[in-house]
Amino acid sequence: MEPVKVLLRNPRRELEVHGSMQVSTLLSRLDINRETVLVIRDGTIVAGDGWLGADDDVEIRPVISGGMA
Amino acid sequence: MKCRVCREPAIIDIRRHNANFCADHFLKLCRDQTVKAIEQFDMIKPGERLLVAVSGGKDSLAIWDILLDLGYEADGLYLGLGIGDYSDASGACARAFARSRGATLIEVDLPADYGYDIPNGSRAAKRVPCSACGLSKRHLFDKAAIDGGYDVVVTGHNLDDEAAVLFGNVLRWQTDYLGRQLPVLPARHGFPRKVKPLVRLGEREMAAYCVVRGIDYIVDECPMAAGNKHLGYKESLNAVEATSPGTKHDFYFGFLARASELFRPEAEGEQADLQPCITCGAPTTAEECAFCRLVERAGGHHPDLETGAVPVELSPTRPTLARPAIVPIPGASV
């Protein structure tokens, strides 16, 4: 079974996760606070209970910006 | 996960509202919350001209998009900071958005117009980059608004930004800053009115808004901001929010309702001491304003003053020394 390919940012890096799983499980496995990211597949946001499966390319996009001005 | 409104599949959960939304109802929520903030704090009056401070990031492009959809006359102002590839990419996002909406984008470029950039200028002036950046933005947004005859400067500060700033100000009991931390700063003493219509919406919502609307924004973090205190405050608040949804909202709106007024006299006292800057005429509490001192220390120059223009008396409408260049966007109304 093909892995789920995951793109992370700041810094930009990629990893592969094996097995199908829900978005909430993926974030929990990666120890990422769900309040700080969006999970995007093919330009569409995937909800926390959405399933990720074989061959999916997903981006975990941070939503925090640091400018104070 | 179903949409709270229509029961169709949801794309986003907003835990502080204990609700999920489909794409259409999520966009409606963002617009409704913006309208609610504008009305709640009396931010904008009918027929006023707005200048949106645009960075190319999610918040500024989202608020510009929402205001245009709501029918406001809103132009954008992009400030080129000279931060290498980051500035190139963020400027491209701002221009692409303006083009797609047929909106007017005004551009000011720090290196080209003022002779310094944030990385080198902040070092020369012995300021941290975020401080030099914020100072430059505040001064030049104010100036562009006054010069261009805009009634209001709109910024994309969201609930997370305001809660983090409040957290930092409370940790250090910076009472003068607390007195000024409002969603609306009224026009006075040569400053334009400044409003923050996104204070009822969180950072995650604004990123989601852009994704759903197909707005291409600069996702990567500013390289100069890495490790700054503001990001640390956000991280701390998000850790609390994860186990107690709604904390950031209650913190910020509780402050506005119950504590903000207590700090107002100190901030107003400072305003009473304002006088025109001897170099540029902008209101300042010192002889020369902080921006002019930054320009000088950063080895830059004032394009205005090279034309031979001189500052004049401080008034509600500050002296017009030079107008920023309006860059025509093909297909846009200028």
Short mmCIF file of N, CA and C in Angstrom, two decimals, chain A residues 8-12 23 27 33-50 59-69, chain B residues 1 10-13 15 58-59 130 133-134 137-138 157 161 165 203-204 207-208 211-212 217 219-221 225 228 230-231 234 238-239 241-242 248:
data_model
loop_
_atom_site.label_atom_id
_atom_site.label_comp_id
_atom_site.label_asym_id
_atom_site.label_seq_id
_atom_site.Cartn_x
_atom_site.Cartn_y
_atom_site.Cartn_z
N LEU A 8 5.34 19.40 5.07
CA LEU A 8 5.30 20.33 6.21
C LEU A 8 6.10 21.58 5.86
N ARG A 9 5.82 22.66 6.54
CA ARG A 9 6.49 23.94 6.21
C ARG A 9 7.16 24.55 7.44
N ASN A 10 7.97 25.52 7.16
CA ASN A 10 8.67 26.31 8.21
C ASN A 10 9.40 25.44 9.22
N PRO A 11 10.42 24.70 8.86
CA PRO A 11 11.02 24.62 7.54
C PRO A 11 10.29 23.61 6.66
N ARG A 12 10.45 23.79 5.35
CA ARG A 12 9.79 22.91 4.39
C ARG A 12 10.44 21.53 4.41
N VAL A 23 -7.37 12.64 9.81
CA VAL A 23 -6.53 13.83 9.95
C VAL A 23 -6.15 14.04 11.42
N LEU A 27 -2.28 14.32 12.93
CA LEU A 27 -1.76 15.46 13.68
C LEU A 27 -1.30 15.04 15.07
N ASN A 33 -0.36 20.68 17.24
CA ASN A 33 -1.57 21.29 17.80
C ASN A 33 -2.52 21.63 16.64
N ARG A 34 -3.71 21.04 16.65
CA ARG A 34 -4.64 21.24 15.51
C ARG A 34 -5.08 22.68 15.36
N GLU A 35 -4.95 23.49 16.41
CA GLU A 35 -5.33 24.91 16.32
C GLU A 35 -4.34 25.71 15.46
N THR A 36 -3.18 25.11 15.17
CA THR A 36 -2.12 25.88 14.52
C THR A 36 -1.93 25.53 13.05
N VAL A 37 -2.74 24.61 12.53
CA VAL A 37 -2.54 24.18 11.13
C VAL A 37 -3.86 23.94 10.41
N LEU A 38 -3.74 23.89 9.07
CA LEU A 38 -4.80 23.35 8.23
C LEU A 38 -4.21 22.16 7.49
N VAL A 39 -5.03 21.15 7.26
CA VAL A 39 -4.58 20.02 6.43
C VAL A 39 -5.29 20.15 5.08
N ILE A 40 -4.48 20.20 4.02
CA ILE A 40 -5.00 20.50 2.68
C ILE A 40 -4.66 19.37 1.71
N ARG A 41 -5.67 18.92 0.97
CA ARG A 41 -5.45 17.90 -0.05
C ARG A 41 -6.06 18.40 -1.35
N ASP A 42 -5.26 18.46 -2.41
CA ASP A 42 -5.72 18.95 -3.72
C ASP A 42 -6.42 20.30 -3.60
N GLY A 43 -5.85 21.18 -2.83
CA GLY A 43 -6.39 22.53 -2.72
C GLY A 43 -7.63 22.63 -1.86
N THR A 44 -8.01 21.53 -1.21
CA THR A 44 -9.22 21.54 -0.38
C THR A 44 -8.87 21.20 1.07
N ILE A 45 -9.51 21.89 1.99
CA ILE A 45 -9.25 21.62 3.41
C ILE A 45 -9.91 20.29 3.79
N VAL A 46 -9.17 19.46 4.51
CA VAL A 46 -9.73 18.20 4.99
C VAL A 46 -10.04 18.36 6.48
N ALA A 47 -11.26 18.06 6.85
CA ALA A 47 -11.68 18.22 8.25
C ALA A 47 -10.99 17.20 9.16
N GLY A 48 -11.08 17.44 10.44
CA GLY A 48 -10.40 16.58 11.42
C GLY A 48 -10.80 15.13 11.35
N ASP A 49 -12.05 14.86 10.97
CA ASP A 49 -12.49 13.46 10.89
C ASP A 49 -12.38 12.89 9.47
N GLY A 50 -11.76 13.69 8.55
CA GLY A 50 -11.56 13.21 7.18
C GLY A 50 -10.48 12.14 7.13
N GLU A 59 -0.82 18.55 2.53
CA GLU A 59 0.04 19.60 3.08
C GLU A 59 -0.48 19.94 4.47
N ILE A 60 0.42 19.98 5.43
CA ILE A 60 0.05 20.49 6.76
C ILE A 60 0.56 21.93 6.80
N ARG A 61 -0.37 22.85 6.69
CA ARG A 61 0.00 24.26 6.52
C ARG A 61 -0.13 25.02 7.83
N PRO A 62 0.97 25.55 8.33
CA PRO A 62 0.88 26.34 9.57
C PRO A 62 0.09 27.62 9.31
N VAL A 63 -0.61 28.07 10.31
CA VAL A 63 -1.44 29.27 10.12
C VAL A 63 -0.93 30.44 10.96
N ILE A 64 0.14 30.22 11.69
CA ILE A 64 0.64 31.26 12.58
C ILE A 64 1.56 32.21 11.81
N SER A 65 1.32 33.49 11.95
CA SER A 65 2.27 34.45 11.38
C SER A 65 2.78 35.34 12.49
N GLY A 66 4.02 35.79 12.33
CA GLY A 66 4.68 36.41 13.46
C GLY A 66 4.85 37.90 13.45
N GLY A 67 4.35 38.55 12.39
CA GLY A 67 4.52 40.00 12.33
C GLY A 67 3.73 40.70 13.42
N MET A 68 4.27 41.78 13.96
CA MET A 68 3.59 42.49 15.03
C MET A 68 3.01 43.80 14.56
N ALA A 69 3.39 44.19 13.35
CA ALA A 69 3.00 45.54 12.92
C ALA A 69 1.58 45.57 12.44
N MET B 1 -18.39 14.80 10.33
CA MET B 1 -18.51 16.18 10.78
C MET B 1 -19.46 16.92 9.84
N ALA B 10 -18.79 19.06 6.61
CA ALA B 10 -18.07 20.27 7.03
C ALA B 10 -16.61 20.19 6.59
N ILE B 11 -16.00 21.37 6.39
CA ILE B 11 -14.57 21.41 6.07
C ILE B 11 -13.75 21.91 7.24
N ILE B 12 -14.39 22.54 8.20
CA ILE B 12 -13.61 23.11 9.30
C ILE B 12 -14.42 23.07 10.60
N ASP B 13 -13.70 22.79 11.66
CA ASP B 13 -14.31 22.87 12.99
C ASP B 13 -13.76 24.11 13.68
N ARG B 15 -13.58 25.29 17.31
CA ARG B 15 -13.87 24.72 18.63
C ARG B 15 -14.39 25.76 19.61
N LYS B 58 -2.08 36.08 4.57
CA LYS B 58 -3.49 35.65 4.58
C LYS B 58 -4.44 36.69 5.14
N ASP B 59 -4.03 37.33 6.23
CA ASP B 59 -4.96 38.22 6.93
C ASP B 59 -5.29 39.47 6.11
N CYS B 130 11.88 43.19 13.63
CA CYS B 130 10.42 43.37 13.74
C CYS B 130 10.07 44.77 14.23
N CYS B 133 10.66 47.13 11.29
CA CYS B 133 9.61 46.86 10.29
C CYS B 133 8.29 47.50 10.74
N GLY B 134 7.91 47.26 11.99
CA GLY B 134 6.65 47.80 12.51
C GLY B 134 6.64 49.31 12.50
N LYS B 137 6.29 50.50 8.90
CA LYS B 137 4.92 50.28 8.40
C LYS B 137 3.96 51.30 8.98
N ARG B 138 3.99 51.47 10.29
CA ARG B 138 3.03 52.40 10.92
C ARG B 138 3.18 53.80 10.34
N HIS B 157 -5.06 42.63 11.50
CA HIS B 157 -4.85 42.00 12.82
C HIS B 157 -6.07 41.15 13.19
N ASP B 161 -3.60 37.63 16.89
CA ASP B 161 -2.62 38.73 16.99
C ASP B 161 -2.90 39.58 18.22
N VAL B 165 -0.58 40.08 21.56
CA VAL B 165 -0.05 41.39 21.95
C VAL B 165 -0.50 41.73 23.37
N GLU B 203 -6.69 33.16 13.56
CA GLU B 203 -5.68 33.00 12.52
C GLU B 203 -5.99 31.80 11.61
N ARG B 204 -6.43 30.72 12.21
CA ARG B 204 -6.73 29.50 11.44
C ARG B 204 -7.90 29.76 10.51
N ALA B 207 -6.61 31.74 7.42
CA ALA B 207 -5.91 30.88 6.46
C ALA B 207 -6.92 30.03 5.70
N ALA B 208 -7.91 29.50 6.42
CA ALA B 208 -8.94 28.67 5.77
C ALA B 208 -9.75 29.51 4.78
N VAL B 211 -7.81 29.73 1.60
CA VAL B 211 -7.80 28.46 0.85
C VAL B 211 -9.14 28.25 0.15
N VAL B 212 -10.22 28.47 0.87
CA VAL B 212 -11.55 28.25 0.29
C VAL B 212 -11.81 29.23 -0.86
N TYR B 217 -1.66 33.32 -1.05
CA TYR B 217 -0.97 34.22 -0.13
C TYR B 217 0.40 33.65 0.24
N VAL B 219 2.75 31.88 2.31
CA VAL B 219 2.57 30.93 3.41
C VAL B 219 3.79 30.92 4.31
N ASP B 220 4.97 31.03 3.73
CA ASP B 220 6.18 30.92 4.53
C ASP B 220 6.30 32.09 5.50
N GLU B 221 6.84 31.80 6.64
CA GLU B 221 7.02 32.80 7.68
C GLU B 221 8.11 33.79 7.26
N ALA B 225 11.29 37.12 11.33
CA ALA B 225 10.42 36.99 12.51
C ALA B 225 10.73 35.74 13.32
N ASN B 228 10.80 35.29 17.33
CA ASN B 228 10.47 36.53 18.07
C ASN B 228 9.48 36.25 19.20
N HIS B 230 6.63 37.53 19.94
CA HIS B 230 5.23 37.46 19.55
C HIS B 230 4.83 36.02 19.20
N LEU B 231 5.70 35.31 18.47
CA LEU B 231 5.43 33.92 18.11
C LEU B 231 5.39 33.04 19.36
N LYS B 234 2.06 33.50 21.05
CA LYS B 234 1.00 32.77 20.33
C LYS B 234 1.06 31.28 20.66
N ASN B 238 -1.91 29.19 22.31
CA ASN B 238 -2.49 28.06 21.59
C ASN B 238 -2.45 26.78 22.44
N ALA B 239 -1.44 26.66 23.28
CA ALA B 239 -1.37 25.50 24.16
C ALA B 239 -2.55 25.53 25.14
N GLU B 241 -5.42 27.18 24.58
CA GLU B 241 -6.63 27.08 23.76
C GLU B 241 -6.94 25.62 23.42
N ALA B 242 -5.89 24.81 23.24
CA ALA B 242 -6.09 23.41 22.85
C ALA B 242 -6.90 22.65 23.90
N LYS B 248 -8.73 32.48 24.20
CA LYS B 248 -8.17 33.69 23.55
C LYS B 248 -9.26 34.74 23.37
#
